[in-house]
Short mmCIF file of C-alpha atoms and ligand atoms in Angstrom, two decimals:
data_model
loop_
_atom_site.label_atom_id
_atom_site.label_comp_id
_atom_site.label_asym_id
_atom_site.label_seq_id
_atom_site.Cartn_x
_atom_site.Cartn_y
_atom_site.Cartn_z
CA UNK A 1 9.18 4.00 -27.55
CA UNK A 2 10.88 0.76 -26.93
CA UNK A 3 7.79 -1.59 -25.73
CA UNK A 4 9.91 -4.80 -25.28
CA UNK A 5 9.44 -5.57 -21.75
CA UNK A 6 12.55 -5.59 -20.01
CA UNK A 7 13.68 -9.02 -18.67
CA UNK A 8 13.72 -8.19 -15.13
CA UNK A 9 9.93 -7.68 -15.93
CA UNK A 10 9.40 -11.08 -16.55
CA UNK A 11 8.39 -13.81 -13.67
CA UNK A 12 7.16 -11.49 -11.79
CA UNK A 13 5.80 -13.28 -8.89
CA UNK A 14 1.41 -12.98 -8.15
CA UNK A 15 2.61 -12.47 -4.35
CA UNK A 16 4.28 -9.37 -3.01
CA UNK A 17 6.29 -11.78 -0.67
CA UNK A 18 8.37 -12.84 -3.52
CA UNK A 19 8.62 -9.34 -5.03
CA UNK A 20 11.28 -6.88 -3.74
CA UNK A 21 9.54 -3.44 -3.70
CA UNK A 22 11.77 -0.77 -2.46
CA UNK A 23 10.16 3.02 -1.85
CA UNK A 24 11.12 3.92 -5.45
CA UNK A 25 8.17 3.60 -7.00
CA UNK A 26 8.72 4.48 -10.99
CA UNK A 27 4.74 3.87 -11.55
CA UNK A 28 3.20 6.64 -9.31
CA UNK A 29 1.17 8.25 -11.99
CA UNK A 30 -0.59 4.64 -12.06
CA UNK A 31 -0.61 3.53 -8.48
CA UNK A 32 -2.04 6.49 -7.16
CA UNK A 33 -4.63 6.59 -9.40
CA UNK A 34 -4.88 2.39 -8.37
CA UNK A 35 -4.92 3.30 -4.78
CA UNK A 36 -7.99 5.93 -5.22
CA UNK A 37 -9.85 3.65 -7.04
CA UNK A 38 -9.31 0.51 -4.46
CA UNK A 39 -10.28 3.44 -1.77
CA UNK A 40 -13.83 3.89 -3.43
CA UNK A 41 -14.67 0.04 -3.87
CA UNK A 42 -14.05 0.06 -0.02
CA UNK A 43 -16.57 3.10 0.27
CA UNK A 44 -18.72 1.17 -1.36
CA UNK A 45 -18.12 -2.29 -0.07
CA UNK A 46 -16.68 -4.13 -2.86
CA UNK A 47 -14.11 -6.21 -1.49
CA UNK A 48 -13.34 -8.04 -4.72
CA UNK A 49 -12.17 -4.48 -6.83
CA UNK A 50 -10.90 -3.22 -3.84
CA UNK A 51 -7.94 -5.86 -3.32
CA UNK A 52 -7.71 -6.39 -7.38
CA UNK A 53 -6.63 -2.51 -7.65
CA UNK A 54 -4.22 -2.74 -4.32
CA UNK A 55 -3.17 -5.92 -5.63
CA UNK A 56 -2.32 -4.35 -9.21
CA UNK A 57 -0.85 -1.29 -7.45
CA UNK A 58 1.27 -3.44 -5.29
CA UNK A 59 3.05 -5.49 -8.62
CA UNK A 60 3.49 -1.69 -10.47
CA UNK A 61 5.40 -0.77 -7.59
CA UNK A 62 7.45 -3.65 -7.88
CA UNK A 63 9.08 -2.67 -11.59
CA UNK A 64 12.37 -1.53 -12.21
CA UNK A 65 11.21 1.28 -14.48
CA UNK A 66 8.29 2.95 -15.67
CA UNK A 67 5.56 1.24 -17.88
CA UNK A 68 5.33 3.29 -21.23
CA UNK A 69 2.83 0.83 -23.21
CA UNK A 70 0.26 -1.48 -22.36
CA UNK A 71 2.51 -4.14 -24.45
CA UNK A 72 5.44 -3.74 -21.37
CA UNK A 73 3.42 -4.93 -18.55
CA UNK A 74 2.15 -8.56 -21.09
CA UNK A 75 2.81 -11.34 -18.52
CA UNK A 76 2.32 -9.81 -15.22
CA UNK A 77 0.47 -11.24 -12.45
CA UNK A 78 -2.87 -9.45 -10.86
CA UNK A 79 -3.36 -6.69 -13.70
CA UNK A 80 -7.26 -7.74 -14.66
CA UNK A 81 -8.93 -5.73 -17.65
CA UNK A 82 -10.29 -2.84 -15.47
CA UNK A 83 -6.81 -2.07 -14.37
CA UNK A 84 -5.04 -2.15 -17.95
CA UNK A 85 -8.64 0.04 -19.05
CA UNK A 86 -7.37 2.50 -16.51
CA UNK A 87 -3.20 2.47 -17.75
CA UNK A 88 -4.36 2.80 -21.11
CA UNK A 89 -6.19 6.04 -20.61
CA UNK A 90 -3.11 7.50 -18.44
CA UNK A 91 -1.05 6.25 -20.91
CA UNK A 92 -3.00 7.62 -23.77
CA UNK A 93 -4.25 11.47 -21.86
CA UNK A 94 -1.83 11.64 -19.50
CA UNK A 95 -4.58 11.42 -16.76
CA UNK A 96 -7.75 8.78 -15.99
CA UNK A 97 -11.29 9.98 -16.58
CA UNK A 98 -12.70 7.22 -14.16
CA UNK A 99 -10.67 8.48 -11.21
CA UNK A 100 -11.56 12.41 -12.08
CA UNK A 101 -15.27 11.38 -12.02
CA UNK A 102 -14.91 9.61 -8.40
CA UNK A 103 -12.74 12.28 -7.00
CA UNK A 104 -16.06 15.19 -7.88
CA UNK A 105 -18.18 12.16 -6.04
CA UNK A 106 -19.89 14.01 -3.05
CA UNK A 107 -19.65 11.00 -0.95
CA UNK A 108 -16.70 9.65 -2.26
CA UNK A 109 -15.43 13.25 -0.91
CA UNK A 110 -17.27 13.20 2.38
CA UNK A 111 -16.18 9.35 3.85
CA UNK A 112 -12.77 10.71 2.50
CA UNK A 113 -12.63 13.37 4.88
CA UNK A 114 -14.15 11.76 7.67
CA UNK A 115 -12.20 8.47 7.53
CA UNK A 116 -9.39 11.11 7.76
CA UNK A 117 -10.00 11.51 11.42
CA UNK A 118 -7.99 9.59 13.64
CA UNK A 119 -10.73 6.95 15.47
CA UNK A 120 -13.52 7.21 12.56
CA UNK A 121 -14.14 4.37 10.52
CA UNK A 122 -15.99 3.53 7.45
CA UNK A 123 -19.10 2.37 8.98
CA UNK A 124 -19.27 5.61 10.97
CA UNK A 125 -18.44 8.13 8.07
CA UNK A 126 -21.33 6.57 6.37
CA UNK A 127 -23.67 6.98 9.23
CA UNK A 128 -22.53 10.68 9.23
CA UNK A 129 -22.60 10.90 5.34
CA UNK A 130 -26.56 9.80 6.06
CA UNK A 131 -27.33 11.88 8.19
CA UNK A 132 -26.80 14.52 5.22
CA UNK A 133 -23.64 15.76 7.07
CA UNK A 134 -20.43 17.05 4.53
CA UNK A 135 -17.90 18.94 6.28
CA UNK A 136 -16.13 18.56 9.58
CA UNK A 137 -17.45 21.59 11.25
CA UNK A 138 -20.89 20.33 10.57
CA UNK A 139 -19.97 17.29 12.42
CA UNK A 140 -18.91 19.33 15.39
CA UNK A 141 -21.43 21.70 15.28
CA UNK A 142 -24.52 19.09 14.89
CA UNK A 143 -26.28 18.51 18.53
CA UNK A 144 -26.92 14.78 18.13
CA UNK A 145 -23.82 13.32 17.98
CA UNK A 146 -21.59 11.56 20.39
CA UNK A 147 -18.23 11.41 19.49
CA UNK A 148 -16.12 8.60 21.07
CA UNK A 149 -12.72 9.74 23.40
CA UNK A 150 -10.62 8.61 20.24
CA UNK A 151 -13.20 10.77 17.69
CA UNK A 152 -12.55 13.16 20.30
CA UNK A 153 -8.79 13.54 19.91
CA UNK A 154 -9.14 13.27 16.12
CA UNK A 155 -10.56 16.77 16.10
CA UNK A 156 -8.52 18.24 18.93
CA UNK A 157 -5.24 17.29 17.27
CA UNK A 158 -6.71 17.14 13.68
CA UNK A 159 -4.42 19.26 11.77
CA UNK A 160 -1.28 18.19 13.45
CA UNK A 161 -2.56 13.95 13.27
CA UNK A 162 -2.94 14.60 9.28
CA UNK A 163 0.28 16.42 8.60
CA UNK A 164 2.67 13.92 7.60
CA UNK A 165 5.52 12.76 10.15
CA UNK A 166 9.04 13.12 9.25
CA UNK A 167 11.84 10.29 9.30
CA UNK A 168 13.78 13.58 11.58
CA UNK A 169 10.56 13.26 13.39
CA UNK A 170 10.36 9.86 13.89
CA UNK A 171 13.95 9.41 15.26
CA UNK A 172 13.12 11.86 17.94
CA UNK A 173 9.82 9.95 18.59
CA UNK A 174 12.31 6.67 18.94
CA UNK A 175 14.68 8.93 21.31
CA UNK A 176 11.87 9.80 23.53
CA UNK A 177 10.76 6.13 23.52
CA UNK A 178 13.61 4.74 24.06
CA UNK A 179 14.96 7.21 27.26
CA UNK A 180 11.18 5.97 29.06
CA UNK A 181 11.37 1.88 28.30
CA UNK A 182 15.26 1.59 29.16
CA UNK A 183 14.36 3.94 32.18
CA UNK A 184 11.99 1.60 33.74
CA UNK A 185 13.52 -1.68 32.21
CA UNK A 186 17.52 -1.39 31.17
CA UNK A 187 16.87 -4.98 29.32
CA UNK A 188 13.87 -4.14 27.33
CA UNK A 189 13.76 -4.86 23.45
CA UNK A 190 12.80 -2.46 21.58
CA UNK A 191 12.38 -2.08 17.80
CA UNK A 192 11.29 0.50 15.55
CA UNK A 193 8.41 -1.03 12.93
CA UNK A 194 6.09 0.36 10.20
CA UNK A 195 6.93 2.03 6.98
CA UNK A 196 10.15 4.06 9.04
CA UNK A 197 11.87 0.86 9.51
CA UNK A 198 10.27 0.20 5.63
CA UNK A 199 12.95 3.06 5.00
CA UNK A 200 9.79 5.09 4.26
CA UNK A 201 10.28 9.23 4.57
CA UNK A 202 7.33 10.10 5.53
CA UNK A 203 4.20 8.39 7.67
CA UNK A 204 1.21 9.04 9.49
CA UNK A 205 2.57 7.37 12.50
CA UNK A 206 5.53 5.38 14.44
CA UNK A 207 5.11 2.37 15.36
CA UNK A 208 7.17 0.51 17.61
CA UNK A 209 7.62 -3.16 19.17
CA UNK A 210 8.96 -3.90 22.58
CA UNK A 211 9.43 -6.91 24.82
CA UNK A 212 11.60 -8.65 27.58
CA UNK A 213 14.12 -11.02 27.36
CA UNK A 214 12.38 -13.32 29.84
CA UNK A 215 9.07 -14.69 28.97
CA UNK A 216 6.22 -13.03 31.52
CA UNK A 217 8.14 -9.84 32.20
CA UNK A 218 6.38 -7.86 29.42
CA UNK A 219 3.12 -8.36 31.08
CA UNK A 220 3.08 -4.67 32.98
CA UNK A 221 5.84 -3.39 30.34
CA UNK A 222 3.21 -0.98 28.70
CA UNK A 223 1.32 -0.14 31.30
CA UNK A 224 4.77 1.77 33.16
CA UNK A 225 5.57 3.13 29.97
CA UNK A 226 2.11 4.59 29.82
CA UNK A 227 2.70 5.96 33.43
CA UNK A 228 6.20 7.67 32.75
CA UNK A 229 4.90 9.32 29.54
CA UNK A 230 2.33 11.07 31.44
CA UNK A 231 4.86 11.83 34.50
CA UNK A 232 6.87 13.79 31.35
CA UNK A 233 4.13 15.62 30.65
CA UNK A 234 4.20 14.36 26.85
CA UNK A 235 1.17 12.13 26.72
CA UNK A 236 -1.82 14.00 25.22
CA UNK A 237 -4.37 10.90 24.29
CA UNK A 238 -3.69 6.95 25.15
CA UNK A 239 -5.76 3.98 24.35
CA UNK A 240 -4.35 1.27 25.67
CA UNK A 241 -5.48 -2.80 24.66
CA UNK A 242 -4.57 -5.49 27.27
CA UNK A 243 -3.38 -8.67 25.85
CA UNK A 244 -5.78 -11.46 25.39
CA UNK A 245 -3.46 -14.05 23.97
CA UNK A 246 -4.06 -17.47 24.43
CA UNK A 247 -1.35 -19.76 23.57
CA UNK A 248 -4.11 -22.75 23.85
CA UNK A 249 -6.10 -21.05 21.10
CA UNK A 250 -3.19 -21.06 18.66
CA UNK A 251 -3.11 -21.62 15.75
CA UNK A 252 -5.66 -18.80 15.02
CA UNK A 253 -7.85 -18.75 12.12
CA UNK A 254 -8.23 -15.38 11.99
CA UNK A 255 -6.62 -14.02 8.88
CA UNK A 256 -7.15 -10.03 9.30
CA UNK A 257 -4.11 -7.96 10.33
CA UNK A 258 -5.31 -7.83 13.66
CA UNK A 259 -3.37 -9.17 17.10
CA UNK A 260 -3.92 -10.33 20.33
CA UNK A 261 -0.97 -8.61 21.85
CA UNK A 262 -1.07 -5.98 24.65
CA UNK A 263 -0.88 -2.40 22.49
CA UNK A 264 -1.56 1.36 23.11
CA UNK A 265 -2.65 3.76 20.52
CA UNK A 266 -1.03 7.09 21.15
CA UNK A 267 -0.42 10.76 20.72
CA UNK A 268 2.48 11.97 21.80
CA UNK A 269 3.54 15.83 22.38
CA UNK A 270 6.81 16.17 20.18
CA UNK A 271 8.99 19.70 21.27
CA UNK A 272 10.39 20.97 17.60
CA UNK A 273 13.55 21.48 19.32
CA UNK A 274 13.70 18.10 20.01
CA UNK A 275 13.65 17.13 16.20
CA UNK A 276 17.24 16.86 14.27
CA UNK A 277 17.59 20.05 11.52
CA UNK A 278 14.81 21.89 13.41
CA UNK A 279 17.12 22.71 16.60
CA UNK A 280 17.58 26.75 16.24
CA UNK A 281 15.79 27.62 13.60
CA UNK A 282 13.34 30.27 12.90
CA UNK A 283 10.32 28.63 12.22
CA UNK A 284 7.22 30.01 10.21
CA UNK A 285 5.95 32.87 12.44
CA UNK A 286 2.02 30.96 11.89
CA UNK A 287 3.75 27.81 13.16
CA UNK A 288 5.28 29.02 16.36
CA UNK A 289 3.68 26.78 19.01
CA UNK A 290 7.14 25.03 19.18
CA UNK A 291 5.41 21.38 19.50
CA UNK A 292 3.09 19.41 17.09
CA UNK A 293 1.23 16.10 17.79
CA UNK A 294 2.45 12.71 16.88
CA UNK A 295 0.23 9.27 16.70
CA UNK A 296 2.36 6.76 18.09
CA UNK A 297 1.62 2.84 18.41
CA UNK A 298 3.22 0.19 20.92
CA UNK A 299 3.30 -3.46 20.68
CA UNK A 300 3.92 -5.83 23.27
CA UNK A 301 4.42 -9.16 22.62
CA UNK A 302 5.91 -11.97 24.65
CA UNK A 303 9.63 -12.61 23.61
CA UNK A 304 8.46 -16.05 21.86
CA UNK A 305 6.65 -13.86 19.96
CA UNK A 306 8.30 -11.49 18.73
CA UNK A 307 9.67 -12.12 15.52
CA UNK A 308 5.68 -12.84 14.27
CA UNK A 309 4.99 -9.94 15.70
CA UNK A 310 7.57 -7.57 14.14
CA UNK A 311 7.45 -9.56 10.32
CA UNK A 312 3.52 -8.43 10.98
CA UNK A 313 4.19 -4.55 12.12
CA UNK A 314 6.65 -4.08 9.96
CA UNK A 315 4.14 -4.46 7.12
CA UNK A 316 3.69 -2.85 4.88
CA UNK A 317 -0.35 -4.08 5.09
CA UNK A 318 -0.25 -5.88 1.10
CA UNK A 319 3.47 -7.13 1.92
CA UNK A 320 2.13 -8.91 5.06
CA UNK A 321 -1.52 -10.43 3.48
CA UNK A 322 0.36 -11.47 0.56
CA UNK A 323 2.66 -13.75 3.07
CA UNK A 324 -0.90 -14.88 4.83
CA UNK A 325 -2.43 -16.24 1.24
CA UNK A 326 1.24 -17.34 0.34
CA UNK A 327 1.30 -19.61 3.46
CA UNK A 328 -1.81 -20.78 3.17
CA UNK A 329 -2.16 -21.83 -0.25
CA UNK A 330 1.26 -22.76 -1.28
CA UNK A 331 2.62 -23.93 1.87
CA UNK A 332 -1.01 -25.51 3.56
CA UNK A 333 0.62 -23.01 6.50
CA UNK A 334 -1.33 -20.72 8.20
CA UNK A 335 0.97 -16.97 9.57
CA UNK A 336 -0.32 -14.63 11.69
CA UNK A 337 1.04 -12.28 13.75
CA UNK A 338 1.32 -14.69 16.80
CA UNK A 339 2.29 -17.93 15.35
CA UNK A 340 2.97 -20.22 11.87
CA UNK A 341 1.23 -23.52 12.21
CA UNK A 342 2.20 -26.12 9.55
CA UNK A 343 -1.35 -27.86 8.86
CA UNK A 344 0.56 -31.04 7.17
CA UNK A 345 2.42 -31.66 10.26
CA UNK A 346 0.04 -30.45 12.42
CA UNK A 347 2.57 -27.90 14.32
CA UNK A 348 3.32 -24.49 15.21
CA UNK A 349 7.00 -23.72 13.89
CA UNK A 350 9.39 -21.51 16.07
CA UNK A 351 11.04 -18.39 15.12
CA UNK A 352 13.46 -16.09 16.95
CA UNK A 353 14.28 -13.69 13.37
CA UNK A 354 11.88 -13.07 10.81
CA UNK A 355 14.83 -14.67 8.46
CA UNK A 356 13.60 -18.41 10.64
CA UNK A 357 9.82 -17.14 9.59
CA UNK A 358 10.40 -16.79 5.77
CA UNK A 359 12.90 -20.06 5.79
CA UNK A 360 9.98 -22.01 7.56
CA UNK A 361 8.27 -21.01 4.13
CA UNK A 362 10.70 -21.68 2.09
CA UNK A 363 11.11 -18.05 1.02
CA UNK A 364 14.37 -16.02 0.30
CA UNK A 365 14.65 -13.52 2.67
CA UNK A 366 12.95 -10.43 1.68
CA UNK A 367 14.48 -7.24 4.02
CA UNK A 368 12.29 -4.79 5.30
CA UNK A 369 13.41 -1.77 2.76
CA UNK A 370 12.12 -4.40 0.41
CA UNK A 371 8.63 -4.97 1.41
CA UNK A 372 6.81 -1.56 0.85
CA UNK A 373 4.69 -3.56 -1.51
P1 ATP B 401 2.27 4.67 7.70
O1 ATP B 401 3.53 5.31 7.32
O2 ATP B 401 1.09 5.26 7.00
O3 ATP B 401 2.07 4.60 9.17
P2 ATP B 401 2.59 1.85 7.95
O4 ATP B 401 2.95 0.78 7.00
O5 ATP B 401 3.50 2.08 9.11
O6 ATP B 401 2.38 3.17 7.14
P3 ATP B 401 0.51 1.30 9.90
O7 ATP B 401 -0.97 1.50 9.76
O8 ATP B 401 1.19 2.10 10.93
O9 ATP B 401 1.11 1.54 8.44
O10 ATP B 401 0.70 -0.23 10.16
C1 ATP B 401 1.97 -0.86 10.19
C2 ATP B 401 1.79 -2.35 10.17
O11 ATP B 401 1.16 -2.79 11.37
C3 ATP B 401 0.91 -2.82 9.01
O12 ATP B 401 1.56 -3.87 8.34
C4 ATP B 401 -0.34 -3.33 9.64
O13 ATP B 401 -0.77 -4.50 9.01
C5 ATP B 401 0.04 -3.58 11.08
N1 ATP B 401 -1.05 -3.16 11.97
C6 ATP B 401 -1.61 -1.95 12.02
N2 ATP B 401 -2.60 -1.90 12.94
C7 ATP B 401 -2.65 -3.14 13.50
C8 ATP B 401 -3.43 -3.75 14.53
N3 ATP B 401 -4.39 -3.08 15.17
N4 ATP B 401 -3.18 -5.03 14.83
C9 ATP B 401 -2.22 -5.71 14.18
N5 ATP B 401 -1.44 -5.19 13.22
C10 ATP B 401 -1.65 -3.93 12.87
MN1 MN B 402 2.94 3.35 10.68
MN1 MN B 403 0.53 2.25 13.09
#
């Protein structure tokens, strides 16, 4: 085996932002394993091992070609020595002993399967975990507890929420979507987000972003689109956030993923015959409902907003806290999904494109296919 790193290995950048990272990823058997691993330090609250293995996942993903020896990945940023610990024994058995030990883990196995339900967190799986509680139809069948309306349609639509939604799928979500906001507003911007506009295949949602051309128009946007969902009959659980964005309180200092932007979490009712490849054709006999269940997010920003707003939802999650620390601690910048302040001159900087965003910090242009970091 030729263990020469190859040279478009080296300068690898520490931040994902200056990384393309297309959806071929030629280090699965690693970054799963990474992935799993960052998963349990979250179980368990360690913040620091968490983001070291996503980090370390996120620059794998990154190579041109697959690592064969510990000596090809010399040089690269974020790979500490309980990462390479872990390559070396895939590398050497073909498999990692550390990850096999977690996955057996009873309560890596139960918050696993809880925090698989649409609406339960964490802190909640744990409490259920607790409580002694190890499958889902203990959950449901145990008197004392009080599932919220969102728990509530994590069950109901369970199996359909954790099946995996198609890109076919997700173009007839964006049909669907895009018939009800022109209906009700001809001028309305919309724009797919997420890993689909990522170029992903699969995901376990679609997310979209919409706004008006004229700044204040937005404000009762989602609120009709809401309404004309229902009216089709196609709206089957809606949690919808009013906007509490303060353009006094910018810049903010919050550095989470989270916005202040109008949203609704949804699940939609998708018809299979509305899906492209699935019109006329004889389904599985055991599958022959004809619909499934989609989760479905909106975003509403104002129009001055928008470009944040879509560089944030476009993600992918690493791609867009990776831009965060870049702007903060080589740029003295802080982004968020609202605004980019510039702390030297003591200014928020304007953007219309997300190309204005990542010239403001003096980055080449990174396009969406390229950020599933
Ligand atoms: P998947 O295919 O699994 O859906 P995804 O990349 O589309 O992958 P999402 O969880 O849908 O993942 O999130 C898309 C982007 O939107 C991410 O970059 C995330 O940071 C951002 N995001 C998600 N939820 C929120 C939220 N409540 N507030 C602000 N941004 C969010
Ligand atoms: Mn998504
Ligand atoms: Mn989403």
């Amino acid at each position: 085996v030729n263990c020469s790193p190859p040279t478009a290995v080296a300068n690898v950048s520490q931040y994902a932002c200056q990384r393309r990272t297309t959806t071929e990823n030629h280090n699965k058997i690693f970054t799963d394993v990474m992935e799993e691993l960052a998963e349990s330090s979250e179980f368990n609250e360690s913040k620091g091992p968490c983001l070291a293995f996503r980090q370390a996942a996120s620059v794998l993903k990154s190579l041109p070609s697959a690592v064969h020896c510990l000596k090809a990945i010399q040089g690269l940023p974020c790979l500490g020595e309980h990462t390479k610990a872990v390559m070396e024994e895939i590398l050497t058995f073909g498999r990692s002993f550390k990850v096999e030990e977690i996955r057996c883990d009873e309560r890596y196995q139960a918050l696993k399967l809880f925090t698989s339900v649409f609406g339960v967190g964490p802190k909640t799986a744990e409490k259920w975990y607790r409580r002694g509680l190890r499958s889902l139809q203990e959950i449901l069948t145990e008197p004392n507890i009080q599932l919220n309306r969102m728990q509530r349609a994590g069950f109901l639509y369970y199996s359909d929420i954790s099946k995996a939604v198609s890109k076919a799928e997700a173009k007839a979500v964006g049909c669907i979507i895009e018939e009800t906001v022109h209906w009700i507003a001809p001028d309305a911007i919309l724009a797919l987000t997420g890993g689909f506009r990522r170029g992903k295949e699969y995901g376990h949602d679609v997310d979209f972003l919409l706004t008006m051309p004229e700044m204040g128009k937005e404000e009762g946007l989602l609120l009709h689109v809401i309404d004309r969902l229902k009216d089709q009959g196609i709206l089957l659980y809606c949690d919808y956030q009013g906007s509490t964005f303060d353009v006094s309180k910018l810049p903010s200092c919050r550095f989470e993923d989270m916005d202040c932007f109008q949203k609704c979490f949804l699940i939609l009712r998708l018809e299979q015959g509305q899906v492209e490849g699935e019109r006329g054709l004889q389904r599985d006999p055991g599958d022959s409902r004809g619909w499934r269940a989609v989760r479905v997010d909106l975003v509403a920003p104002p129009v001055d907003r928008y470009a944040f707003a879509l560089l944030g939802w476009t993600g992918s999650r690493q791609f867009g806290r990776d831009l965060r620390t870049f702007a903060q601690k080589e740029r003295q910048m802080l982004l968020d999904n609202h605004a980019l302040y510039d702390k030297t001159k003591k200014l928020c900087l304007l953007a219309t494109t997300e190309e204005d965003i990542f010239a403001h910090l003096g980055l080449e242009y990174v396009e969406p296919w390229q950020r599933n970091a």
